[in-house]
Amino acid sequence: MAVYKRAYRGYAGALTPAWSRFLVLYRFARSSQSRSKIQTVFFVLCFFFPLLCLLGIYANYHLSAFAFLGRRAGPFLNIDGSFFLVYLSVQSGLSFILTAFVGPGLVSPDLANGALTLYLCRPLSRTEYVLGKISVLVITLSWITWVPGLVLFFVQASLSGWQWMTDNIWLANAILWGSFIWILLLAMLALALSAWIKWRIAAGALLLATFFVGAGFAQAVNAVLRTKQGYLLDISRLVSIIWQDLLRQGGDQPLPVTEAWIAVLVLAGLCLLLLMRKVKAAEVIR
Amino acid sequence: MSHSNRSAAIAFEPQNDARSVLAASGASPVIELRGLSVRLGKREVLRDVTCSFSGRTIGLLGPNGAGKSTLINTLLGFWPASAGSARIFGSDIRSEAKKIRALIGYMPENDAFISNMTAVSFIRLMAELSGLPSEMALERAHEALFYVGLGEARYRKLGAYSLGMKQLAKLAQAIAHGPKLLILDEPTNGLDPPARQRMIRLVREMRDSREMHIVLCSHLLRDVEETCEEVVILKQGRVVHYANLEDERRLNRRFLELEVQGDANLFAEAAESLGCECAPGALNRLKLVLAESVEIADIYRIAAEQNVQLRRLNFRRDTLEDIFLKAMENRDGRL
């Protein structure tokens, strides 16, 4: 198929490892997103709060630097579960908005004009396709959630000493798992909506509605039925319960943590089911 | 292509025939179906299909709903077989689906593109998914687009392409990774005559490159006739006919229709004396089956000797349309 010959020739060269093919989807989706200036700017803005936290942690241990202000005070930040709960809450909000930008455009363009057939007629399974698409969100959201979260943890550990780190290693675990469950939930929801709603603006709007309408509906159910089980419909509340448990922030929880975990996993499973129903190479026309 | 080196082989039930034909040809089959049935919902779309072919270009013909696309989708592993088995290059479609797909290029019938991608990016993506390293995929994407005639439009978004250009882009993505088996599902759908000619020429060129086998699925007999060596006709989910077009053409070359001016009987006797079979018709018309040793020049010679004018001489051509219609007449849908 040389250009100058305009003749067909086969290919007998090296092939990439089969396991790595799903990363091709990540690479192409990422390069497509990086062309959007709004997304790029927002992605950069997502690092503002972690940077602020970093400065706060640094300042906490270098109060002498502020001596010129004439103030003498003890550490003004308590780096514990509550600090990281605030951190996760802020970053989760930002990651939610970023998902609303990125998520709807992941699957819908492939379904809109039947390109899925071309993906799946290659040595790429449906699972790998979903893995490739979900990795776009997982990797992107990781950069603004648990990665800077762990950086903050280790900066704090380096400033406080080895003892603090060993005493608080559970915090790192909580940041990682807390972020991961949030990312998984967002990614599943976004992909499922992207698969079922071809118009990406509508899919983005529905993603927002799922959270806000769900929260409203949960309150309505609680009020009408005089129960707290309505919170099972409030995704952000469910995740918040899990985070509070992971970060050992006690208090009166509206639902048991186990129920929150089950509800979140059921929701993720449901999204996966919806997604796999749409991710097919060919539709049967009855 | 000479008949002697052709590896085409096809057989219908009983299966022993298929084995014997293949054994005789000494060729390993490209596609081998054994009692393949496919059920979609409650409907059995393919029924007990047993055939095996190893030619370079195979035409898959049949009326709408005959099961052509279902067969292709099953071969690609999109739909599971409810019974029987299918092998491509000796690999089972169920247990070795990925291995098979790595060898296949598929051009689907319907739209299949990502509208906001440029053609070169899209084809590069597809080539990379087939396993080509990134730089090689880019190089092959450019080459494939130039090859199909979209070189100048390769940086345009696919959504802005015309229907004919989209068809060519689909072909480019199917060949970019250098498949061993190219499956073309209605490749000339919606093309104007020049675009159709171009597509047919490309298919012929790829066939003649001998780098790949081609399965061309179409309801347009002319497309199949112009590009394929073998034809399989499907009807109601069954294979109802197989034709080796090369053999058909060879046979047709020995069959003449004549109209003469003069003594037709004398001419017929002279032809028979050469070993030809002759069937006189009305109005000095004759049908002649030429003996192996007899050439057309001999016919002219005996006409001159008998003082008979040849007013018309036609090769009786059993067109693919005739073959197709005969296959469709078969009421029970089986051979």
XYZ file of C-alpha atoms in Angstrom:
621
model
C 0.000 0.000 0.000
C 2.950 2.259 -0.520
C 1.838 5.783 -1.329
C 4.096 6.180 -4.304
C 3.082 2.832 -5.785
C -0.624 3.090 -5.011
C -0.584 -0.658 -4.636
C -1.820 -2.780 -1.798
C 0.664 -4.523 0.420
C 0.043 -6.567 3.516
C 1.553 -6.058 6.941
C 3.892 -8.554 8.513
C 5.598 -6.364 11.103
C 5.572 -6.446 14.882
C 2.356 -6.182 16.864
C 1.743 -4.575 20.232
C 0.918 -6.836 23.208
C -2.780 -7.740 23.283
C -3.216 -6.636 26.918
C -2.140 -3.076 26.107
C -4.693 -2.385 23.376
C -7.272 -0.852 25.719
C -4.764 1.888 26.496
C -5.024 2.991 22.861
C -8.592 4.049 23.625
C -7.368 6.025 26.630
C -4.694 7.771 24.592
C -7.013 8.796 21.782
C -9.785 9.930 24.135
C -7.304 11.938 26.185
C -5.842 13.661 23.139
C -9.342 14.477 21.953
C -10.188 16.043 25.332
C -7.009 18.029 25.510
C -8.199 19.924 22.451
C -10.986 21.456 24.532
C -9.644 24.618 26.133
C -12.421 24.791 28.709
C -11.670 21.273 29.907
C -7.955 21.954 30.052
C -8.426 25.166 32.019
C -10.832 23.479 34.411
C -8.468 20.554 34.863
C -5.707 22.955 35.845
C -8.046 24.795 38.221
C -8.735 21.495 39.958
C -5.197 21.630 41.340
C -5.764 24.978 43.031
C -7.262 23.594 46.237
C -4.659 20.822 46.698
C -1.991 23.460 46.166
C -3.644 25.627 48.809
C -3.702 22.648 51.173
C -0.062 22.006 50.449
C 0.835 25.581 51.285
C -1.246 25.285 54.441
C 0.598 22.161 55.553
C 3.922 23.748 54.779
C 3.025 26.945 56.614
C 1.831 24.896 59.572
C 5.387 23.755 60.149
C 7.180 26.916 59.144
C 5.459 29.490 61.269
C 8.732 31.341 61.734
C 8.348 32.433 58.146
C 5.366 34.476 59.254
C 7.181 36.108 62.159
C 7.447 39.305 60.169
C 3.704 39.634 60.550
C 4.266 39.958 64.265
C 2.011 37.026 65.058
C 3.024 34.174 67.257
C 0.676 31.275 67.263
C 0.711 27.490 67.294
C -0.057 25.298 64.313
C -3.287 26.544 62.768
C -4.156 23.331 60.885
C -4.919 19.997 62.411
C -3.984 17.436 59.748
C -6.324 14.561 60.512
C -9.412 12.831 59.155
C -11.489 16.010 59.176
C -8.856 17.831 57.115
C -8.873 15.130 54.478
C -12.675 14.909 54.576
C -12.828 18.564 53.577
C -10.179 17.903 50.959
C -12.131 14.971 49.503
C -15.410 16.901 49.559
C -13.940 19.809 47.606
C -12.085 17.625 45.124
C -15.069 15.323 44.639
C -17.189 18.341 43.686
C -14.600 19.390 41.141
C -14.222 15.872 39.821
C -17.988 15.672 39.422
C -17.989 18.773 37.216
C -15.020 17.441 35.246
C -16.879 14.173 34.712
C -19.869 16.102 33.389
C -17.476 17.597 30.811
C -15.582 14.457 29.890
C -17.930 11.518 30.464
C -20.756 12.109 27.982
C -18.351 12.265 25.048
C -16.746 8.921 25.675
C -19.168 6.318 24.354
C -21.883 8.279 22.569
C -19.769 9.229 19.501
C -18.967 5.551 18.964
C -22.620 4.598 19.150
C -23.957 7.541 17.150
C -22.591 6.329 13.828
C -22.044 2.645 14.446
C -18.307 2.823 15.074
C -18.613 0.271 17.846
C -18.796 -2.443 15.199
C -15.355 -1.436 14.003
C -13.871 -1.545 17.500
C -15.299 -4.958 18.261
C -14.462 -6.582 14.932
C -10.845 -6.178 16.019
C -9.018 -8.151 18.677
C -10.675 -6.078 21.376
C -13.361 -7.467 23.647
C -16.324 -5.567 25.038
C -14.715 -5.677 28.469
C -11.506 -4.174 27.099
C -13.510 -1.498 25.334
C -15.248 -0.553 28.577
C -11.935 -0.761 30.423
C -10.353 1.558 27.862
C -13.141 4.087 28.133
C -13.407 3.936 31.900
C -9.655 4.361 32.229
C -10.043 7.836 30.709
C -12.142 8.938 33.650
C -10.302 6.884 36.253
C -6.902 8.271 35.289
C -8.126 11.845 34.788
C -10.014 11.933 38.079
C -7.182 10.208 39.909
C -4.932 13.136 39.063
C -7.186 15.492 40.978
C -8.316 13.274 43.861
C -6.173 10.611 45.445
C -2.863 11.495 43.771
C -2.655 15.019 45.280
C -4.327 13.617 48.409
C -1.495 11.181 48.904
C 1.030 13.896 48.088
C -0.468 15.969 50.912
C -0.323 12.963 53.202
C 3.317 12.287 52.482
C 4.266 15.954 52.725
C 2.607 16.041 56.121
C 4.378 12.790 57.028
C 7.739 14.190 55.966
C 7.206 17.273 58.093
C 5.788 15.484 61.135
C 8.122 12.554 61.138
C 8.000 8.799 60.854
C 5.895 8.348 63.955
C 3.035 10.440 62.563
C 3.091 8.448 59.371
C 2.918 5.064 61.052
C 0.166 6.287 63.358
C -1.859 7.708 60.507
C -1.242 5.340 57.637
C -4.944 4.529 57.685
C -5.473 8.074 56.381
C -3.638 7.191 53.171
C -5.749 4.091 52.878
C -8.932 6.121 53.419
C -7.927 8.730 50.832
C -7.194 6.018 48.307
C -10.349 3.975 48.836
C -12.574 6.993 49.362
C -11.410 8.533 46.120
C -11.546 5.249 44.296
C -15.170 4.507 45.166
C -16.169 8.012 44.119
C -14.270 7.769 40.827
C -15.718 4.353 40.086
C -19.246 5.545 40.722
C -18.853 8.679 38.632
C -17.180 6.806 35.792
C -19.836 4.096 35.685
C -22.663 6.600 35.759
C -21.087 8.786 33.106
C -20.393 5.891 30.750
C -23.851 4.380 31.200
C -25.498 7.721 30.491
C -23.168 8.320 27.567
C -24.141 4.950 26.118
C -27.857 5.456 26.461
C -28.079 9.132 25.554
C -26.372 9.937 22.300
C -26.686 13.710 22.693
C -23.751 14.558 24.909
C -25.239 17.751 26.331
C -28.304 15.832 27.458
C -26.098 13.093 28.907
C -24.112 15.691 30.870
C -27.305 17.303 32.130
C -28.685 13.935 33.188
C -25.523 13.190 35.117
C -26.045 16.378 37.115
C -29.738 15.557 37.501
C -28.951 12.074 38.818
C -27.238 13.629 41.798
C -29.446 16.629 42.432
C -32.785 15.029 41.644
C -31.713 11.928 43.564
C -30.966 14.068 46.625
C -34.312 15.845 46.330
C -36.172 12.605 45.819
C -34.423 11.082 48.838
C -35.627 13.958 51.033
C -39.150 13.562 49.693
C -39.155 9.823 50.408
C -37.823 10.442 53.932
C -40.461 13.082 54.615
C -43.402 11.132 53.234
C -42.507 7.714 54.622
C -40.927 9.053 57.852
C -37.835 6.995 57.263
C -34.165 7.467 56.560
C -33.966 4.796 53.876
C -34.632 7.480 51.297
C -30.959 8.387 51.587
C -30.248 5.249 49.591
C -31.286 7.343 46.578
C -28.933 10.183 47.455
C -25.615 9.230 45.889
C -23.554 12.035 47.359
C -24.918 11.265 50.827
C -24.055 7.587 50.428
C -20.499 8.387 49.469
C -20.232 10.914 52.261
C -21.240 8.226 54.773
C -18.533 5.942 53.419
C -15.908 8.690 53.564
C -16.796 9.618 57.125
C -16.408 6.016 58.116
C -13.107 5.605 56.283
C -11.730 8.847 57.745
C -12.985 7.922 61.234
C -15.207 10.941 61.507
C -17.887 9.648 63.806
C -21.226 11.258 64.315
C -24.809 10.433 63.774
C -25.119 8.804 60.364
C -28.520 8.524 58.721
C -27.696 5.054 57.385
C -25.420 2.200 58.451
C -22.139 2.203 56.548
C -22.720 -1.317 55.255
C -25.958 -0.225 53.620
C -24.165 2.700 52.011
C -21.452 0.402 50.627
C -24.037 -2.049 49.296
C -26.102 0.741 47.717
C -23.032 2.225 46.016
C -21.869 -1.144 44.703
C -25.384 -2.025 43.487
C -25.564 1.301 41.680
C -22.162 0.741 40.079
C -23.233 -2.764 39.045
C -26.472 -1.444 37.596
C -24.577 1.146 35.574
C -22.234 -1.557 34.305
C -25.205 -3.690 33.294
C -26.793 -0.777 31.433
C -23.484 -0.041 29.756
C -22.884 -3.613 28.630
C -26.384 -3.783 27.177
C -25.467 -0.977 24.832
C -21.897 -1.949 24.081
C -22.595 -4.484 21.365
C -21.086 -4.888 17.966
C -24.402 -5.525 16.262
C -28.009 -5.044 17.197
C -30.538 -7.747 16.508
C -33.361 -6.278 14.443
C -36.537 -8.142 15.280
C -6.026 -17.443 -12.895
C -5.710 -20.885 -14.328
C -7.997 -23.596 -13.222
C -5.216 -25.967 -12.272
C -3.819 -23.851 -9.471
C -7.145 -22.826 -8.070
C -7.811 -23.984 -4.603
C -11.520 -23.356 -4.522
C -13.460 -26.028 -2.820
C -16.964 -26.172 -1.596
C -19.229 -28.898 -0.517
C -22.647 -29.303 0.912
C -24.031 -32.134 2.879
C -23.084 -34.887 3.168
C -19.964 -33.566 4.827
C -17.806 -36.348 3.488
C -18.035 -34.655 0.116
C -16.532 -31.509 1.555
C -13.643 -33.410 3.027
C -12.974 -35.221 -0.168
C -13.110 -32.076 -2.266
C -10.731 -30.322 0.094
C -8.438 -33.279 0.232
C -8.415 -33.408 -3.541
C -7.606 -29.727 -3.825
C -4.926 -30.025 -1.163
C -5.854 -26.595 0.160
C -6.563 -25.594 3.719
C -9.920 -23.880 3.848
C -10.240 -20.185 4.555
C -13.695 -20.588 6.017
C -15.156 -23.869 7.097
C -18.708 -24.157 8.390
C -20.041 -27.390 9.808
C -23.725 -27.565 10.610
C -23.682 -23.921 11.642
C -26.982 -22.650 12.993
C -27.634 -19.224 14.421
C -30.710 -18.313 16.376
C -31.581 -14.690 17.082
C -34.395 -14.566 19.576
C -36.918 -17.163 18.500
C -35.930 -17.012 14.856
C -33.414 -19.386 13.379
C -31.590 -17.205 10.873
C -28.963 -19.700 9.734
C -29.846 -23.367 9.549
C -27.368 -26.161 9.498
C -24.988 -24.478 7.079
C -22.177 -26.758 6.017
C -19.700 -25.512 3.495
C -16.048 -24.901 3.119
C -14.200 -22.672 0.712
C -10.663 -21.664 0.124
C -10.790 -19.479 -2.963
C -9.336 -16.019 -3.055
C -12.579 -14.112 -3.557
C -15.874 -15.457 -2.387
C -19.176 -13.813 -3.195
C -21.963 -14.169 -0.698
C -25.276 -13.690 -2.442
C -28.850 -13.890 -1.379
C -32.071 -11.942 -1.158
C -32.770 -9.673 1.797
C -33.096 -11.684 4.980
C -31.266 -14.702 3.556
C -28.744 -14.635 6.397
C -25.709 -13.081 4.706
C -25.049 -10.452 7.344
C -25.868 -12.926 10.093
C -23.236 -15.270 8.720
C -20.676 -12.470 8.666
C -21.577 -11.331 12.162
C -21.288 -14.885 13.401
C -17.897 -15.314 11.782
C -16.766 -12.137 13.492
C -18.011 -13.496 16.805
C -20.714 -10.873 17.263
C -23.431 -13.470 17.577
C -22.987 -16.930 18.995
C -23.693 -20.041 16.990
C -26.592 -22.014 18.433
C -25.272 -25.226 16.895
C -22.410 -26.433 14.764
C -19.031 -24.854 14.355
C -17.140 -22.452 12.142
C -13.448 -22.139 11.523
C -11.470 -19.396 9.852
C -7.935 -20.279 8.782
C -8.366 -23.375 10.939
C -9.185 -21.435 14.125
C -12.481 -21.944 15.885
C -14.598 -18.788 16.022
C -15.675 -19.454 19.600
C -12.442 -20.340 21.310
C -10.058 -18.276 19.183
C -12.133 -15.217 18.388
C -9.373 -12.715 19.106
C -6.855 -14.559 17.010
C -9.317 -14.624 14.121
C -10.234 -10.963 14.446
C -6.579 -10.024 14.244
C -6.545 -11.570 10.773
C -9.755 -10.002 9.531
C -10.587 -6.643 8.037
C -14.265 -5.818 8.071
C -16.143 -3.212 6.119
C -19.687 -3.119 7.479
C -22.746 -2.323 5.440
C -24.011 0.508 7.619
C -22.396 3.746 8.645
C -19.429 3.144 10.906
C -17.301 6.163 11.760
C -16.699 8.781 14.415
C -17.920 12.006 12.920
C -15.662 14.415 14.799
C -12.440 12.572 13.976
C -10.305 13.181 10.935
C -10.018 10.237 8.577
C -6.340 9.753 9.291
C -6.831 9.766 13.080
C -9.734 7.379 12.826
C -7.894 4.896 10.670
C -4.808 5.184 12.814
C -6.945 4.394 15.864
C -8.413 1.352 14.153
C -4.999 0.139 13.028
C -3.600 0.548 16.531
C -6.503 -1.415 17.956
C -5.624 -4.168 15.511
C -2.181 -4.265 17.083
C 0.000 -2.044 14.931
C 2.533 0.098 16.802
C 1.633 3.770 16.892
C 4.059 5.070 14.231
C 3.368 2.182 11.901
C -0.384 2.671 12.337
C -0.030 6.311 11.332
C 2.044 5.403 8.301
C -0.410 2.710 7.228
C -3.361 5.064 7.793
C -1.848 7.549 5.347
C -1.085 4.793 2.870
C -4.539 3.253 3.105
C -6.208 6.604 2.544
C -4.022 7.333 -0.459
C -4.678 3.841 -1.767
C -8.456 4.212 -1.669
C -8.241 7.688 -3.165
C -8.853 9.828 -0.090
C -5.310 11.092 0.207
C -6.221 14.716 -0.309
C -9.148 14.532 2.102
C -7.423 12.651 4.871
C -7.348 15.546 7.307
C -11.033 16.285 6.908
C -13.482 15.151 9.557
C -15.384 12.027 8.679
C -18.698 13.690 9.460
C -18.084 16.031 6.519
C -17.483 13.199 4.042
C -19.932 12.325 1.291
C -21.495 8.873 1.244
C -19.007 7.618 -1.325
C -16.090 8.950 0.687
C -17.418 7.293 3.822
C -17.537 3.981 1.981
C -13.928 4.443 0.928
C -12.937 5.395 4.471
C -14.588 2.202 5.704
C -12.557 0.270 3.190
C -9.383 2.056 4.285
C -9.913 1.133 7.946
C -10.546 -2.463 6.919
C -7.244 -2.799 5.076
C -4.967 -0.525 7.114
C -3.679 -3.333 9.321
C -3.062 -5.690 6.399
C -5.660 -8.375 7.070
C -5.490 -11.869 5.660
C -9.246 -12.001 5.168
C -11.227 -8.981 4.088
C -14.977 -9.073 4.589
C -16.881 -6.512 2.575
C -20.554 -6.145 3.346
C -22.339 -4.376 0.498
C -19.310 -2.237 -0.406
C -21.009 -0.423 -3.282
C -24.126 0.565 -1.376
C -25.218 4.062 -2.267
C -22.361 4.725 -4.652
C -22.792 6.522 -7.953
C -21.513 4.680 -11.068
C -17.980 6.162 -11.106
C -17.571 5.565 -7.367
C -18.862 2.039 -7.793
C -16.369 1.408 -10.565
C -13.606 2.696 -8.343
C -14.653 0.418 -5.492
C -14.830 -2.596 -7.807
C -11.392 -1.758 -9.201
C -9.947 -1.574 -5.693
C -11.441 -4.927 -4.765
C -10.003 -6.447 -7.926
C -6.594 -4.949 -7.249
C -6.552 -6.328 -3.737
C -7.650 -9.697 -5.044
C -4.898 -9.681 -7.626
C -2.301 -8.668 -5.038
C -2.785 -12.176 -3.606
C -2.114 -10.772 -0.135
C -5.575 -11.554 1.175
C -8.750 -13.516 0.724
C -11.916 -11.523 0.179
C -15.505 -12.294 1.105
C -17.850 -9.942 -0.675
C -21.412 -9.893 0.520
C -23.817 -8.194 -1.839
C -27.236 -8.376 -3.345
C -25.869 -6.755 -6.515
C -25.037 -9.633 -8.820
C -22.904 -7.484 -11.042
C -20.556 -6.571 -8.224
C -20.052 -10.201 -7.346
C -19.689 -11.248 -10.961
C -17.023 -8.627 -11.589
C -14.907 -9.423 -8.565
C -15.460 -12.955 -7.319
C -14.199 -16.343 -8.310
C -16.671 -18.309 -6.240
C -20.239 -17.596 -5.307
C -22.294 -18.952 -2.462
C -26.001 -18.282 -2.599
C -27.991 -18.200 0.605
C -31.720 -18.484 0.887
C -33.761 -18.641 4.062
C -30.677 -19.281 6.120
C -29.383 -22.157 4.016
C -26.765 -22.464 1.321
C -28.737 -23.256 -1.810
C -26.082 -22.982 -4.454
C -22.388 -22.792 -4.996
C -20.904 -21.687 -8.282
C -17.333 -21.465 -9.346
C -17.587 -18.558 -11.739
C -14.327 -19.413 -13.445
C -15.634 -22.880 -14.231
C -18.975 -21.467 -15.335
C -17.231 -19.117 -17.742
C -15.113 -21.954 -19.036
C -18.207 -24.056 -19.690
C -20.016 -21.160 -21.307
C -17.188 -20.686 -23.756
C -18.042 -24.082 -25.308
C -21.701 -23.305 -25.883
C -22.774 -21.372 -28.990
C -25.982 -19.968 -30.396
C -25.924 -19.565 -34.207
C -28.165 -18.161 -36.868
C -27.261 -19.187 -40.406
C -28.266 -18.251 -43.916
C -28.249 -21.300 -46.232
C -28.703 -24.992 -45.586
C -28.732 -25.292 -41.824
C -28.997 -29.080 -41.913
C -25.833 -29.414 -43.969
C -24.041 -27.132 -41.580
C -25.315 -29.144 -38.599
C -24.107 -32.385 -40.120
C -20.683 -30.888 -40.753
C -20.510 -29.640 -37.178
C -21.474 -33.054 -35.850
C -18.794 -34.633 -37.966
C -16.305 -32.516 -35.952
C -17.677 -34.000 -32.755
C -19.941 -31.113 -31.754
C -23.409 -31.611 -30.364
C -25.947 -29.749 -32.423
C -29.584 -28.864 -31.701
C -31.402 -27.259 -34.639
C -34.013 -24.655 -33.835
C -36.551 -22.675 -35.828
C -35.650 -20.073 -38.461
C -32.201 -21.516 -39.235
C -31.073 -21.203 -35.652
C -28.760 -23.744 -34.079
C -27.391 -24.446 -30.641
C -23.963 -25.955 -30.607
C -21.856 -27.516 -27.856
C -18.297 -27.436 -29.060
C -16.105 -30.494 -28.717
C -12.850 -30.032 -26.800
C -10.740 -29.983 -29.946
C -12.973 -27.620 -31.887
C -12.269 -23.900 -31.997
C -14.370 -21.072 -33.371
C -12.159 -20.909 -36.433
C -13.328 -24.443 -37.292
C -16.937 -23.258 -37.232
C -16.127 -20.489 -39.702
C -14.262 -22.976 -41.863
C -17.125 -25.492 -42.113
C -19.581 -22.654 -42.740
C -17.450 -21.589 -45.681
C -17.153 -25.156 -46.901
C -20.937 -25.644 -46.757
C -21.517 -22.250 -48.352
C -23.464 -21.110 -45.323
C -23.436 -17.571 -43.995
C -23.152 -17.079 -40.256
C -25.548 -14.234 -39.492
C -25.215 -14.435 -35.735
C -22.821 -16.223 -33.376
C -23.166 -15.845 -29.626
C -21.552 -17.527 -26.709
C -24.461 -18.693 -24.620
C -23.642 -17.038 -21.359
C -25.155 -18.511 -18.234
C -24.975 -15.293 -16.262
C -24.820 -15.061 -12.529
C -28.329 -13.722 -12.732
C -29.450 -17.003 -14.335
C -27.643 -18.959 -11.654
C -29.145 -16.822 -8.926
C -32.660 -17.064 -10.297
C -32.380 -20.835 -10.638
C -31.250 -21.035 -7.028
C -34.143 -18.877 -5.931
C -36.640 -21.059 -7.812
C -35.734 -23.978 -5.618
C -38.766 -23.931 -3.380
C -37.682 -25.890 -0.371
C -34.635 -23.710 0.039
C -32.216 -26.623 -0.255
C -30.152 -28.168 -2.951
